[in-house]
Tab-separated table of C-alpha atoms and ligand atoms in Angstrom:
chain	number	residue	atom	x	y	z
A	1	MET	CA	102.747	74.560	99.184
A	2	ASP	CA	99.027	75.306	99.651
A	3	ALA	CA	97.037	77.606	101.748
A	4	ASN	CA	96.569	74.759	104.360
A	5	GLU	CA	100.310	74.067	104.580
A	6	ARG	CA	101.464	77.728	104.591
A	7	ILE	CA	101.408	79.322	108.350
A	8	ALA	CA	100.072	82.972	109.090
A	9	TYR	CA	100.147	84.606	112.246
A	10	VAL	CA	96.887	86.450	112.933
A	11	GLY	CA	95.083	87.009	116.326
A	12	GLU	CA	97.858	86.663	118.298
A	13	GLU	CA	98.523	82.976	117.056
A	14	PHE	CA	100.059	80.932	114.235
A	15	VAL	CA	97.620	79.431	112.044
A	16	PRO	CA	97.198	77.546	108.613
A	17	GLU	CA	97.222	80.518	106.153
A	18	ALA	CA	93.767	79.282	105.069
A	19	LYS	CA	92.335	79.762	108.547
A	20	ALA	CA	93.787	83.299	108.704
A	21	THR	CA	90.949	85.701	108.637
A	22	VAL	CA	89.963	88.950	109.675
A	23	SER	CA	86.760	90.667	110.992
A	24	ILE	CA	84.403	92.412	108.187
A	25	LEU	CA	84.293	95.265	110.768
A	26	ASP	CA	88.191	95.452	110.652
A	27	HIS	CA	88.996	98.994	109.776
A	28	ALA	CA	91.364	97.878	107.550
A	29	VAL	CA	88.699	96.132	105.325
A	30	LEU	CA	86.184	99.028	105.901
A	31	TYR	CA	88.784	102.331	105.489
A	32	GLY	CA	92.075	100.776	104.408
A	33	ASP	CA	93.359	101.937	107.936
A	34	GLY	CA	96.395	100.324	108.770
A	35	VAL	CA	99.845	100.239	108.418
A	36	PHE	CA	102.182	97.405	106.815
A	37	GLU	CA	105.780	96.619	105.809
A	38	THR	CA	107.221	93.891	103.175
A	39	VAL	CA	110.850	92.366	103.569
A	40	VAL	CA	112.470	89.600	101.565
A	41	ALA	CA	114.572	86.715	102.826
A	42	TRP	CA	117.339	85.684	100.499
A	43	LYS	CA	119.435	82.345	101.174
A	44	GLY	CA	118.036	82.187	104.508
A	45	ARG	CA	118.584	85.949	105.485
A	46	ILE	CA	116.032	88.828	105.786
A	47	PHE	CA	117.249	91.860	104.305
A	48	LYS	CA	117.494	95.052	106.200
A	49	LEU	CA	114.709	93.299	108.849
A	50	ASP	CA	115.800	96.017	111.582
A	51	ALA	CA	115.319	98.919	109.177
A	52	HIS	CA	112.128	97.616	108.216
A	53	VAL	CA	110.816	96.920	111.469
A	54	ARG	CA	111.950	100.739	112.780
A	55	ARG	CA	110.028	102.441	109.805
A	56	PHE	CA	106.896	99.906	110.586
A	57	LEU	CA	107.075	101.362	114.389
A	58	ARG	CA	107.392	104.883	113.087
A	59	SER	CA	104.460	104.396	110.391
A	60	CYS	CA	102.420	103.198	113.790
A	61	ALA	CA	103.614	106.228	115.794
A	62	ALA	CA	102.488	108.691	112.555
A	63	VAL	CA	98.809	107.204	112.555
A	64	ALA	CA	98.306	106.858	116.305
A	65	LEU	CA	98.402	103.109	116.283
A	66	ASP	CA	99.638	101.036	119.313
A	67	CYS	CA	101.749	98.095	118.228
A	68	PRO	CA	100.628	95.276	120.325
A	69	VAL	CA	104.248	94.128	120.956
A	70	THR	CA	107.565	95.130	121.621
A	71	GLN	CA	110.086	95.714	118.521
A	72	GLU	CA	111.973	92.681	119.899
A	73	HIS	CA	109.134	90.706	120.138
A	74	LEU	CA	107.821	91.761	116.569
A	75	THR	CA	111.237	90.811	114.854
A	76	GLU	CA	110.937	87.428	116.573
A	77	LEU	CA	107.560	87.044	115.354
A	78	ILE	CA	108.679	87.886	111.744
A	79	VAL	CA	111.600	85.552	111.878
A	80	GLU	CA	109.333	82.759	113.456
A	81	THR	CA	106.580	82.921	110.777
A	82	VAL	CA	109.270	82.442	107.966
A	83	ARG	CA	110.898	79.559	109.861
A	84	ARG	CA	107.562	77.862	110.088
A	85	ASN	CA	106.958	78.156	106.455
A	86	GLY	CA	110.402	76.589	105.678
A	87	LEU	CA	111.605	79.226	103.579
A	88	GLU	CA	114.785	80.152	102.606
A	89	ASN	CA	113.800	82.880	99.814
A	90	ALA	CA	110.633	84.752	101.239
A	91	TYR	CA	108.535	87.456	100.690
A	92	ILE	CA	107.139	88.453	104.078
A	93	LYS	CA	104.415	90.909	104.872
A	94	TRP	CA	103.079	92.060	108.059
A	95	ILE	CA	100.307	94.473	108.640
A	96	LEU	CA	98.876	96.469	111.556
A	97	THR	CA	95.211	96.941	111.334
A	98	ARG	CA	93.110	99.346	113.267
A	99	GLY	CA	91.005	96.342	114.193
A	100	SER	CA	87.309	96.809	115.058
A	101	ASN	CA	85.261	98.209	117.893
A	102	GLY	CA	82.188	96.007	116.612
A	103	THR	CA	80.267	98.619	114.811
A	104	PRO	CA	80.903	99.775	111.088
A	105	LEU	CA	81.074	103.211	112.252
A	106	MET	CA	84.295	105.367	111.251
A	107	ASP	CA	85.090	105.852	115.027
A	108	PRO	CA	88.568	104.504	116.022
A	109	ALA	CA	87.608	104.608	119.831
A	110	GLY	CA	87.704	100.773	121.361
A	111	CYS	CA	89.357	99.450	118.166
A	112	VAL	CA	91.890	96.789	119.177
A	113	PRO	CA	94.918	96.578	116.684
A	114	ASN	CA	95.183	93.294	114.812
A	115	LEU	CA	98.800	91.953	113.853
A	116	ILE	CA	98.963	90.015	110.873
A	117	ILE	CA	102.328	88.233	109.415
A	118	MET	CA	102.235	86.225	106.224
A	119	ALA	CA	105.337	84.613	104.353
A	120	ARG	CA	105.401	83.479	100.615
A	121	PRO	CA	107.984	81.897	98.364
A	122	TYR	CA	110.068	84.823	96.952
A	123	ILE	CA	109.265	85.367	93.012
A	124	ASP	CA	111.521	87.400	90.940
A	125	ARG	CA	109.315	89.828	89.116
A	126	SER	CA	112.240	92.033	88.000
A	127	SER	CA	112.579	92.753	84.291
A	128	ALA	CA	115.641	92.373	82.441
A	129	THR	CA	114.728	94.230	79.357
A	130	GLY	CA	113.265	97.402	81.250
A	131	LEU	CA	109.991	98.984	81.729
A	132	ARG	CA	107.987	101.620	79.726
A	133	VAL	CA	106.366	104.036	82.044
A	134	LYS	CA	104.047	106.800	81.565
A	135	THR	CA	103.101	109.918	83.765
A	136	VAL	CA	99.471	109.629	84.654
A	137	ALA	CA	96.886	112.290	85.693
A	138	VAL	CA	96.432	111.142	89.289
A	139	ARG	CA	99.256	113.058	91.628
A	140	ARG	CA	100.942	111.944	94.842
A	141	PRO	CA	98.977	113.826	97.474
A	142	PRO	CA	101.177	116.220	99.656
A	143	GLY	CA	102.112	115.365	103.160
A	144	HIS	CA	99.291	117.589	104.863
A	145	VAL	CA	96.647	115.237	102.848
A	146	LEU	CA	98.291	112.107	102.924
A	147	ASP	CA	101.617	111.465	104.274
A	148	ALA	CA	104.044	109.261	101.949
A	149	HIS	CA	106.519	108.573	104.570
A	150	VAL	CA	103.688	106.521	106.227
A	151	LYS	CA	103.430	103.169	104.798
A	152	SER	CA	99.920	102.627	105.317
A	153	LEU	CA	97.218	100.507	103.550
A	154	ASN	CA	95.725	103.314	101.841
A	155	TYR	CA	96.935	102.703	98.422
A	156	LEU	CA	94.185	103.558	96.290
A	157	ASN	CA	96.067	106.637	94.876
A	158	LEU	CA	98.676	104.003	93.826
A	159	VAL	CA	96.563	101.556	92.205
A	160	MET	CA	94.542	104.205	90.401
A	161	ALA	CA	97.748	105.420	88.931
A	162	LYS	CA	98.895	101.739	87.781
A	163	VAL	CA	95.387	101.242	86.267
A	164	GLU	CA	95.618	104.421	84.307
A	165	ALA	CA	99.111	103.681	83.171
A	166	LYS	CA	98.234	99.813	81.905
A	167	ALA	CA	95.242	101.184	80.345
A	168	ALA	CA	97.248	103.383	78.173
A	169	GLY	CA	99.326	100.248	77.218
A	170	ALA	CA	102.506	101.258	79.473
A	171	ASP	CA	103.956	98.770	81.993
A	172	GLN	CA	104.262	100.995	84.912
A	173	ALA	CA	103.068	104.621	86.166
A	174	LEU	CA	105.153	107.633	86.824
A	175	ILE	CA	103.436	109.813	89.611
A	176	LEU	CA	104.186	113.394	90.187
A	177	ASP	CA	103.246	115.501	92.953
A	178	VAL	CA	100.969	118.598	92.701
A	179	HIS	CA	103.386	120.656	91.616
A	180	GLY	CA	104.520	118.536	88.658
A	181	ARG	CA	107.607	117.312	90.119
A	182	LEU	CA	108.780	113.663	89.882
A	183	CYS	CA	107.737	111.576	92.850
A	184	GLU	CA	107.375	107.754	92.581
A	185	ALA	CA	105.823	104.525	90.647
A	186	PRO	CA	103.272	102.687	92.433
A	187	GLY	CA	105.145	100.738	95.320
A	188	PHE	CA	108.748	102.226	93.807
A	189	ASN	CA	110.923	104.856	94.381
A	190	ILE	CA	112.693	106.408	91.146
A	191	PHE	CA	116.534	107.377	90.270
A	192	VAL	CA	117.521	109.174	87.319
A	193	SER	CA	121.316	109.252	86.285
A	194	ALA	CA	122.777	112.197	84.284
A	195	ASP	CA	126.346	112.882	83.913
A	196	GLY	CA	127.709	110.584	86.474
A	197	VAL	CA	125.271	111.916	89.159
A	198	LEU	CA	122.370	109.718	90.640
A	199	LYS	CA	119.177	111.658	91.861
A	200	THR	CA	116.063	110.943	93.571
A	201	PRO	CA	112.905	112.793	94.356
A	202	ARG	CA	113.143	114.053	98.111
A	203	HIS	CA	109.686	115.192	98.647
A	204	ASP	CA	106.448	113.160	99.074
A	205	VAL	CA	107.979	110.099	98.613
A	206	LEU	CA	108.358	106.971	100.763
A	207	ARG	CA	111.766	106.821	102.281
A	208	GLY	CA	112.431	103.409	100.783
A	209	ILE	CA	114.787	101.274	102.157
A	210	THR	CA	116.070	100.087	98.716
A	211	ARG	CA	116.046	103.679	97.789
A	212	GLU	CA	118.517	103.816	101.000
A	213	THR	CA	120.686	100.942	100.040
A	214	THR	CA	120.987	102.132	96.349
A	215	MET	CA	122.229	105.421	97.827
A	216	GLU	CA	124.516	103.692	99.990
A	217	LEU	CA	126.227	101.430	97.631
A	218	ALA	CA	126.423	104.140	95.016
A	219	THR	CA	128.180	106.529	97.436
A	220	GLU	CA	130.685	103.208	98.254
A	221	ARG	CA	131.194	103.075	94.262
A	222	GLY	CA	132.077	106.978	94.498
A	223	LEU	CA	129.063	108.107	92.659
A	224	GLN	CA	127.674	111.431	93.702
A	225	VAL	CA	124.219	111.008	95.167
A	226	GLN	CA	121.644	113.746	95.423
A	227	GLU	CA	118.245	113.883	97.025
A	228	THR	CA	116.638	116.825	95.165
A	229	GLU	CA	113.550	118.250	93.260
A	230	LEU	CA	113.149	116.420	90.050
A	231	GLU	CA	111.098	117.443	86.696
A	232	LEU	CA	110.097	115.369	84.029
A	233	TYR	CA	112.546	117.049	82.149
A	234	ASP	CA	115.237	115.132	84.388
A	235	ALA	CA	113.729	111.682	83.319
A	236	TYR	CA	113.469	112.674	79.619
A	237	THR	CA	117.068	113.688	79.452
A	238	ALA	CA	118.446	111.135	81.525
A	239	ASP	CA	121.010	108.787	80.726
A	240	GLU	CA	119.479	106.038	82.849
A	241	VAL	CA	116.029	105.877	84.842
A	242	PHE	CA	115.449	102.951	87.190
A	243	LEU	CA	112.942	102.044	89.954
A	244	THR	CA	113.793	100.787	93.318
A	245	SER	CA	111.725	98.645	95.680
A	246	THR	CA	111.780	95.576	98.240
A	247	ALA	CA	109.684	93.231	96.789
A	248	GLY	CA	111.219	94.076	93.026
A	249	GLY	CA	114.754	95.023	93.693
A	250	LEU	CA	116.453	97.423	91.138
A	251	VAL	CA	114.280	97.544	87.973
A	252	PRO	CA	115.087	99.391	84.545
A	253	VAL	CA	113.334	101.953	82.980
A	254	VAL	CA	113.696	102.199	79.008
A	255	GLU	CA	110.943	104.563	77.940
A	256	VAL	CA	109.347	107.532	79.741
A	257	ASP	CA	106.132	109.109	78.103
A	258	GLY	CA	107.290	107.726	74.537
A	259	ARG	CA	110.870	109.186	75.001
A	260	THR	CA	113.648	106.250	75.027
A	261	VAL	CA	115.906	106.713	77.958
A	262	GLY	CA	119.711	106.534	77.077
A	263	ASP	CA	120.018	103.801	74.352
A	264	GLY	CA	116.854	101.929	75.167
A	265	LYS	CA	118.832	99.473	77.364
A	266	PRO	CA	119.504	98.854	81.006
A	267	GLY	CA	122.806	101.025	81.439
A	268	PRO	CA	126.167	100.589	83.180
A	269	VAL	CA	125.171	102.516	86.426
A	270	LEU	CA	122.158	100.436	87.145
A	271	SER	CA	123.931	97.139	86.228
A	272	ALA	CA	126.919	97.890	88.767
A	273	LEU	CA	124.320	98.851	91.292
A	274	GLN	CA	122.053	95.654	90.407
A	275	GLU	CA	125.279	93.496	91.158
A	276	ASP	CA	126.158	95.128	94.238
A	277	TYR	CA	122.563	94.664	95.526
A	278	ARG	CA	122.553	91.000	94.870
A	279	ASN	CA	125.864	90.824	96.843
A	280	ALA	CA	124.446	92.789	99.680
A	281	LEU	CA	121.485	90.674	99.656
A	282	ALA	CA	123.273	87.447	100.420
A	283	SER	CA	125.658	89.151	102.659
A	284	ALA	CA	125.749	89.107	106.246
A	285	ARG	CA	126.195	93.053	106.311
A	286	TRP	CA	122.826	93.875	106.467
A	287	SER	CA	120.621	90.859	107.239
A	288	THR	CA	119.261	88.795	110.192
A	289	PRO	CA	119.707	84.776	109.989
A	290	ILE	CA	116.413	83.005	109.731
A	291	GLY	CA	117.937	80.536	111.640
B	1	PMP	N1	107.160	103.931	97.630
B	1	PMP	C1	106.154	103.284	97.559
B	1	PMP	C2	104.583	104.061	97.610
B	1	PMP	C3	105.985	102.086	98.127
B	1	PMP	O1	104.812	101.489	98.525
B	1	PMP	C4	107.096	101.253	98.273
B	1	PMP	C5	107.214	99.932	98.552
B	1	PMP	N2	107.455	99.506	99.878
B	1	PMP	C6	108.446	101.938	97.649
B	1	PMP	C7	108.255	103.070	97.452
B	1	PMP	C8	109.684	101.183	97.861
B	1	PMP	O2	109.938	101.074	99.123
B	1	PMP	P1	111.042	99.904	99.792
B	1	PMP	O3	112.321	100.051	98.681
B	1	PMP	O4	111.284	100.226	101.359
B	1	PMP	O5	110.379	98.599	99.569
């Protein structure tokens, strides 16, 4: 399927993706001003669509963007985009840009928000062998600088973290907050498992939906789960470390700053949760049929 066959939603209509364009005066282009979401469809069902739509509307509210459609209509448009692309397994992204007021000035007055929805075939990006991650110099901004709860288009902080990690030969970055506590990897939440307790950072992180699912599945397995403050020490000494995201799933980390995690292979807690997650993706429990 090429860009002429794929269908995207933009400017309040479905168009061939090749014709889906935004103005160069859109504040998303000029300032990274907008919010977005990513969901996946698996075997004809979209996973936790409702939770993603609700988080999206919270992001809109937090940055004072008026979503031009209702929650129900947005949900229908997302499902319809996947349907029109004939996809069973899909990576779906929707964006609300601030829009433009006809000038390149950084003034939101008069901007008309623009909703964009796209769907692509799902690509499995998970690593079976595990990632080598590296702490980077760039830090996650505190909430009063740029709130990590908001899934905004302002990703330069995360992109720079990834650039730095890759330049140093690592697979992925590990980003700390300004106090030196563990936060996230670019586009992923992080978990550490030690002595049977699964822990994930609670401050200055996106409340990832895969993070939430992982905590739910772990609790159902009888594991103790904590949202807490974590230091690098916790990652260096953990039995297991892994990352979570909608697009990537649950991804093992086998090395942190040159220290081998556990025995250097994906561990049993992760394997069990990956299996639960795969089952959850394909089940009706948390998913919406594309129809
Ligand atoms: N943190 C950041 C900064 C992200 O961009 C993402 C990806 N959306 C995540 C964490 C993981 O969130 P989710 O599980 O909802 O995809």
